[in-house]
C-alpha atoms as one frame of an Amber mdcrd trajectory, in Angstrom:
protein
 -55.418  20.005 -60.069 -52.366  21.728 -58.591 -48.807  21.281 -59.801 -47.977
  19.543 -56.501 -50.597  16.932 -57.310 -49.274  16.450 -60.809 -45.681  16.409
 -59.600 -45.824  15.120 -56.018 -42.919  15.774 -53.704 -44.169  12.954 -51.514
 -43.831   9.494 -53.086 -47.449   8.632 -52.289 -49.805   9.087 -55.278 -52.085
  12.141 -55.494 -55.775  11.722 -54.578 -56.946  11.331 -58.176 -54.495   8.592
 -59.153 -50.819   7.820 -59.647 -48.542  10.047 -61.687 -47.597   8.699 -65.114
 -43.901   7.808 -64.931 -43.919   5.512 -67.968 -41.663   7.870 -69.955 -39.319
   8.606 -67.042 -36.450   6.091 -66.932 -33.895   8.559 -65.542 -33.322   8.962
 -61.803 -31.092  11.509 -60.119 -30.321  10.441 -56.556 -28.731  13.033 -54.281
 -27.822  12.450 -50.639 -29.141  15.105 -48.258 -26.346  17.114 -46.575 -24.180
  14.037 -47.060 -21.079  14.772 -44.973 -23.120  16.279 -42.149 -25.597  13.382
 -42.213 -22.778  10.849 -41.941 -21.331  12.743 -38.971 -24.685  12.676 -37.193
 -24.629   8.886 -37.262 -21.839   9.073 -34.663 -23.210  12.216 -32.976 -26.969
  11.540 -32.661 -27.240  14.087 -29.849 -26.719  16.799 -32.505 -29.779  15.868
 -34.549 -32.055  18.856 -34.972 -29.243  21.304 -34.239 -27.126  23.363 -36.671
 -24.008  21.400 -37.623 -21.236  22.419 -40.025 -18.577  20.114 -41.461 -15.313
  21.809 -42.383 -11.983  22.975 -41.061 -11.892  25.852 -38.630  -8.824  27.840
 -39.683  -8.746  31.267 -41.249  -8.828  29.828 -44.769 -11.139  26.896 -44.090
 -14.425  26.483 -45.963 -17.747  24.783 -45.310 -17.963  21.319 -46.851 -21.461
  20.458 -45.676 -24.120  21.794 -43.318 -27.307  20.449 -41.847 -30.550  22.067
 -42.934 -30.810  23.641 -39.490 -27.568  25.525 -40.246 -28.674  26.331 -43.781
 -31.641  28.261 -42.408 -29.126  30.817 -41.150 -27.606  31.152 -44.642 -24.736
  28.682 -44.277 -23.889  26.840 -47.486 -21.134  24.739 -49.022 -17.942  26.550
 -50.064 -18.704  29.470 -47.724 -15.638  30.671 -45.791 -15.768  29.131 -42.330
 -15.182  32.508 -40.685 -18.379  33.849 -42.240 -20.342  30.665 -41.451 -19.409
  30.906 -37.767 -20.296  34.583 -37.744 -23.826  34.100 -39.104 -24.458  30.879
 -37.158 -22.338  31.066 -33.995 -24.373  28.379 -32.240 -23.439  25.733 -34.826
 -21.270  22.769 -33.898 -18.298  22.550 -36.279 -16.958  19.053 -36.999 -13.669
  18.404 -38.848 -14.174  16.294 -41.994 -13.484  12.548 -42.091 -13.032  11.824
 -45.774 -12.238   8.139 -45.310 -15.581   7.657 -43.550 -17.459   9.503 -46.298
 -15.738   7.383 -48.959 -16.776   4.218 -47.128 -20.438   5.238 -46.971 -20.356
   6.516 -50.562 -19.054   3.179 -51.758 -21.911   1.389 -50.008 -24.519   3.743
 -51.454 -23.129   3.239 -54.957 -23.336  -0.520 -54.395 -27.055  -0.110 -53.686
 -27.428   1.717 -56.999 -25.471  -0.999 -58.806 -27.785  -3.650 -57.340 -30.675
  -1.869 -59.061 -29.089  -1.365 -62.497 -25.632  -1.387 -64.074 -26.546   1.927
 -65.745 -25.163   4.143 -62.965 -23.271   7.387 -63.607 -21.784   8.783 -60.389
 -21.137  12.519 -60.673 -19.900  12.996 -57.103 -19.449  10.929 -53.972 -23.014
  11.752 -52.939 -25.028  11.772 -56.160 -25.556   9.759 -59.327 -27.764   9.340
 -62.365 -29.439   5.975 -62.965 -31.198   4.690 -66.065 -33.717   2.186 -64.689
 -35.430   1.418 -67.995 -34.009  -2.105 -67.981 -35.040  -2.778 -64.380 -38.762
  -2.168 -64.735 -39.795  -5.781 -65.330 -37.865  -6.925 -62.266 -38.485  -4.053
 -59.838 -41.488  -2.095 -61.075 -42.036   1.471 -62.232 -39.371   4.192 -61.965
 -41.220   5.755 -59.028 -41.346   2.372 -57.271 -37.625   1.910 -57.863 -36.957
   5.381 -56.461 -38.893   4.474 -53.319 -36.906   1.233 -53.046 -33.592   3.111
 -53.272 -34.642   5.624 -50.637 -35.730   2.827 -48.294 -32.518   0.836 -48.744
 -30.267   3.852 -48.180 -32.194   4.790 -45.031 -32.256   1.225 -43.697 -28.598
   0.431 -44.380 -26.961   3.758 -43.535 -29.503   5.786 -41.581 -29.278   8.771
 -43.941 -31.763  10.235 -46.400 -31.639  11.022 -50.083 -33.802  12.928 -52.532
 -34.709  11.460 -55.908 -35.846  13.158 -59.100 -37.577  10.953 -61.690 -37.867
  12.290 -65.236 -37.369  11.660 -68.928 -33.945  13.388 -69.085 -30.912  13.897
 -66.871 -31.383  17.650 -66.787 -34.972  17.507 -65.554 -34.257  14.659 -63.112
 -31.517  16.709 -61.457 -33.788  19.746 -61.179 -36.500  17.537 -59.693 -34.236
  16.140 -56.982 -33.196  19.675 -56.065 -36.820  20.796 -55.880 -37.837  18.022
 -53.472 -34.972  18.343 -50.970 -34.612  17.264 -48.279 -35.816  13.652 -48.091
 -38.213  13.834 -51.014 -39.194  12.179 -54.268 -40.459  14.127 -57.249 -41.758
  12.655 -60.512 -41.930  14.938 -63.550 -44.068  13.167 -66.167 -42.705  13.353
 -69.701 -45.817  15.194 -70.844 -45.596  17.827 -68.107 -41.944  18.882 -68.395
 -42.711  22.346 -69.746 -45.252  22.949 -66.971 -42.581  22.032 -64.430 -39.767
  24.040 -65.999 -41.279  27.331 -67.066 -42.159  28.765 -63.617 -38.586  28.136
 -62.345 -36.066  30.979 -62.095 -33.704  31.067 -65.032 -30.765  30.469 -62.663
 -32.030  26.889 -62.241 -30.700  25.973 -65.690 -27.330  24.288 -66.084 -24.802
  26.744 -67.405 -26.459  29.808 -65.903 -24.025  31.236 -63.386 -24.227  34.578
 -61.654 -22.918  36.607 -64.597 -25.133  34.854 -67.150 -28.147  35.328 -64.897
 -27.406  39.047 -64.618 -27.135  39.321 -68.399 -30.447  37.487 -68.846 -32.198
  39.680 -66.281 -30.962  42.782 -68.132 -32.825  41.390 -71.136 -35.977  40.963
 -69.062 -35.557  37.185 -68.791 -36.243  36.062 -65.232 -37.884  32.654 -65.569
 -37.309  29.630 -67.748 -40.641  30.433 -69.392 -39.351  33.894 -70.316 -36.268
  32.311 -71.843 -38.328  29.831 -73.860 -40.073  32.701 -75.679 -36.830  34.297
 -76.892 -35.801  33.327 -80.473 -32.770  31.066 -80.616 -31.038  33.496 -82.977
 -31.334  36.258 -80.379 -29.850  34.057 -77.664 -26.988  33.006 -79.936 -26.274
  36.615 -80.786 -26.121  37.530 -77.092 -24.440  34.423 -75.672 -22.828  32.589
 -78.578 -23.018  28.778 -78.613 -24.363  28.814 -75.043 -27.504  30.502 -76.337
 -28.619  27.460 -78.324 -27.887  25.252 -75.303 -30.047  27.407 -73.047 -32.862
  27.461 -75.574 -32.920  23.661 -75.681 -32.935  23.342 -71.898 -35.775  25.840
 -71.618 -37.954  23.328 -73.479 -36.602  20.326 -71.571 -34.490  18.991 -74.431
 -31.433  17.053 -73.228 -30.002  14.289 -75.415 -27.324  13.114 -72.962 -27.466
   9.487 -71.920 -26.493   7.958 -68.593 -22.858   6.916 -69.025 -21.737   4.310
 -66.475 -18.254   4.855 -65.077 -16.300   4.379 -61.895 -17.142   6.911 -59.178
 -13.485   7.835 -58.602 -10.793   8.416 -61.223  -8.438   9.807 -58.619  -8.378
  10.517 -54.908  -6.559  13.440 -53.339  -6.394  15.916 -50.503  -4.808  19.317
 -50.209  -4.054  21.811 -47.464  -4.006  25.601 -47.473  -1.695  26.898 -44.743
  -2.868  29.753 -42.479   0.338  31.566 -43.508   2.888  30.915 -46.235   5.504
  28.294 -45.320   9.084  27.829 -46.560  10.318  25.284 -43.993  10.956  21.919
 -45.751  10.277  19.930 -42.587   6.886  21.569 -42.157   6.067  20.779 -45.788
   7.128  17.140 -45.325   4.983  16.816 -42.206   2.022  18.063 -44.198   2.794
  15.661 -47.049   2.797  12.850 -44.478  -0.594  13.815 -43.122  -2.088  14.185
 -46.607  -0.594  10.855 -47.723  -2.234   9.114 -44.771  -5.592  10.661 -45.564
  -5.387   9.743 -49.243  -4.332   6.176 -48.418  -7.202   5.793 -45.944  -9.683
   6.988 -48.565  -8.230   4.560 -51.109  -8.640   1.636 -48.734 -12.139   2.720
 -47.691 -13.179   2.888 -51.345 -11.522  -0.410 -52.256  -9.053   1.226 -54.673
  -5.343   1.216 -55.358  -3.528   3.580 -57.714  -0.281   3.671 -59.664   0.330
   7.393 -60.161   1.212   9.734 -57.295   1.148  13.486 -57.871   1.848  16.517
 -55.701   0.505  20.047 -56.037   2.687  22.921 -54.822   1.217  26.444 -54.862
   3.610  29.316 -54.273   2.793  32.513 -52.411   2.206  34.280 -55.750  -0.424
  31.622 -56.600   1.782  29.952 -59.214   0.921  26.253 -59.085   3.363  23.453
 -59.920   2.390  19.783 -60.198   4.700  16.789 -60.395   3.745  13.134 -60.800
   5.337   9.713 -60.944   3.926   6.338 -61.972   4.893   3.510 -59.631   5.845
  -0.005 -60.588   2.757  -1.340 -58.830  -0.504   0.175 -57.646  -0.654   1.048
 -53.954  -2.906   2.122 -51.102  -0.069   2.362 -48.580   0.535   5.767 -46.995
   4.281   5.227 -46.612   4.747   4.534 -50.320   2.626   7.556 -51.231   4.503
   9.738 -48.741   7.965   8.616 -49.902   7.040   9.351 -53.521   5.489  12.715
 -52.601   8.654  13.795 -50.788  10.809  12.800 -53.760   8.577  14.820 -56.079
   8.710  17.822 -53.744  12.486  17.690 -53.571  12.793  17.260 -57.342  10.647
  20.381 -57.883  13.410  22.506 -56.350  11.053  24.415 -54.059  12.513  23.469
 -50.699  13.158  27.109 -49.726  10.266  28.667 -51.641   7.301  30.015 -49.691
   4.220  27.834 -50.289   0.588  28.552 -49.449  -0.842  25.151 -50.430   0.318
  21.559 -50.892  -1.662  18.587 -52.160  -1.256  14.857 -52.679  -3.247  12.826
 -55.203  -3.272   9.206 -56.398  -4.501   8.514 -59.939  -4.966   5.596 -62.350
  -7.190   3.816 -59.847  -8.170   0.160 -60.124 -10.176  -2.048 -57.750  -7.910
  -3.361 -55.015  -9.321  -6.853 -55.485  -8.159  -6.859 -59.115  -4.613  -5.679
 -58.349  -1.778  -8.078 -57.742   1.424  -7.382 -55.869   4.547  -9.221 -56.947
   7.529  -9.681 -54.673  10.885  -9.766 -56.423  13.447 -12.422 -55.579  15.046
 -11.526 -52.253  12.516  -8.761 -51.501  10.705  -8.927 -48.171   7.198  -7.738
 -47.386   7.395  -4.513 -45.393   4.218  -5.011 -43.342   3.150  -1.385 -43.876
  -0.101  -2.339 -45.613  -1.084  -4.690 -42.821  -0.207  -2.089 -40.179  -2.285
   0.588 -41.879  -5.216  -1.799 -42.317  -5.009  -2.513 -38.579  -5.177   1.231
 -37.907  -8.234   1.455 -40.156  -9.935  -1.240 -38.082  -9.022   0.518 -34.843
 -10.387   3.813 -36.149 -13.677   2.176 -37.127 -13.979   0.508 -33.717 -12.774
   3.241 -31.377 -13.307   6.381 -33.473 -11.134   8.473 -35.798  -9.235  10.102
 -32.931  -8.097   6.801 -31.440  -5.271   6.322 -33.951  -3.242   9.254 -35.251
  -0.145   7.962 -37.023   0.746  11.425 -38.328   0.763  12.831 -34.807   4.043
  11.033 -34.226   5.479  14.015 -36.071   4.283  17.190 -34.360   2.642  19.850
 -36.495   3.098  23.545 -35.747  -0.580  24.308 -36.343  -3.911  22.569 -36.785
  -5.613  21.491 -40.019  -7.112  24.180 -42.230  -8.361  22.688 -45.464 -10.598
  19.700 -46.165
């Protein structure tokens, strides 16, 4: 029996019977090319073609790419200039973070409907412990199939799911079955699954660690498993013991439920250093609008506003302020950001990057807004919510509040 039969990528059972998933309560669900997949919902004519999501300026980077683009070597975090050079036929789409946050929130709600034991680790992936859902929904593999079907039916995008006894192995399994796959690694076959993999597959093995391992003749996880722990500790310190445990599939970490977002922010790298205060304020306005839109799309409000200011020498300064009440209003975020920028004393200092972030998030439904005696509602929240509705109905380009203030150049960063 082949390893693919024991550990099927396809959710259907192998010819000689179903895979034993009784000891596999952990699922790792990972959306496939998430940002690009969401964009294709509005651009169906681009399906099957190379598509890259990211900004197009000299310092822009790839945020997501379809698998058609990945075949040319395009990958996340690649400089956009290189991505366009190796895949010139690709369609490049600017990112819409508010839209991604909206879809992410819905996907996480699907997970929460399965089990409260959900640990989001990014907007497009999460660990689930489905041990408590078996009586209601069936085996872990059946639950994985249910999740994949619900995500596809509700949002028209695909996800890959790894099912295993530990978080570490579940994450490796989801990676192995991409795109649009399901892979079960039975608890009794973990070593068989792990040992043929390249050693770089292990968590904690970056490029430099991989090079050091290869110099020692260690190229696969199986090679690593045969090295005494003492030798690994001597070569790599405390990391050595960690790698030795992973090589045998040992991972004691539990799924820890928590909110998917602790903060929401955006930042911009300028194509050239800027020391004009008005240009900086225009960028703070645009970033504040994007952050506010993402807050509203995710159903959050936040009390702490922070700005990041990176000088031309790469020195980075951050300033923050906690508001009286939590907000998702761009004007309030922008006003606070400008005050923090002015207080930093950098109004004539050349900057290469600025960022705006809102922290201390709480669900918007749980937040209350009190109006002091004599204070009038400004109407800004209602106006921005109306713009959100218009953008959803007519497209993101239909409403551009920041364009009321002209920018000297186009967007660069995500």
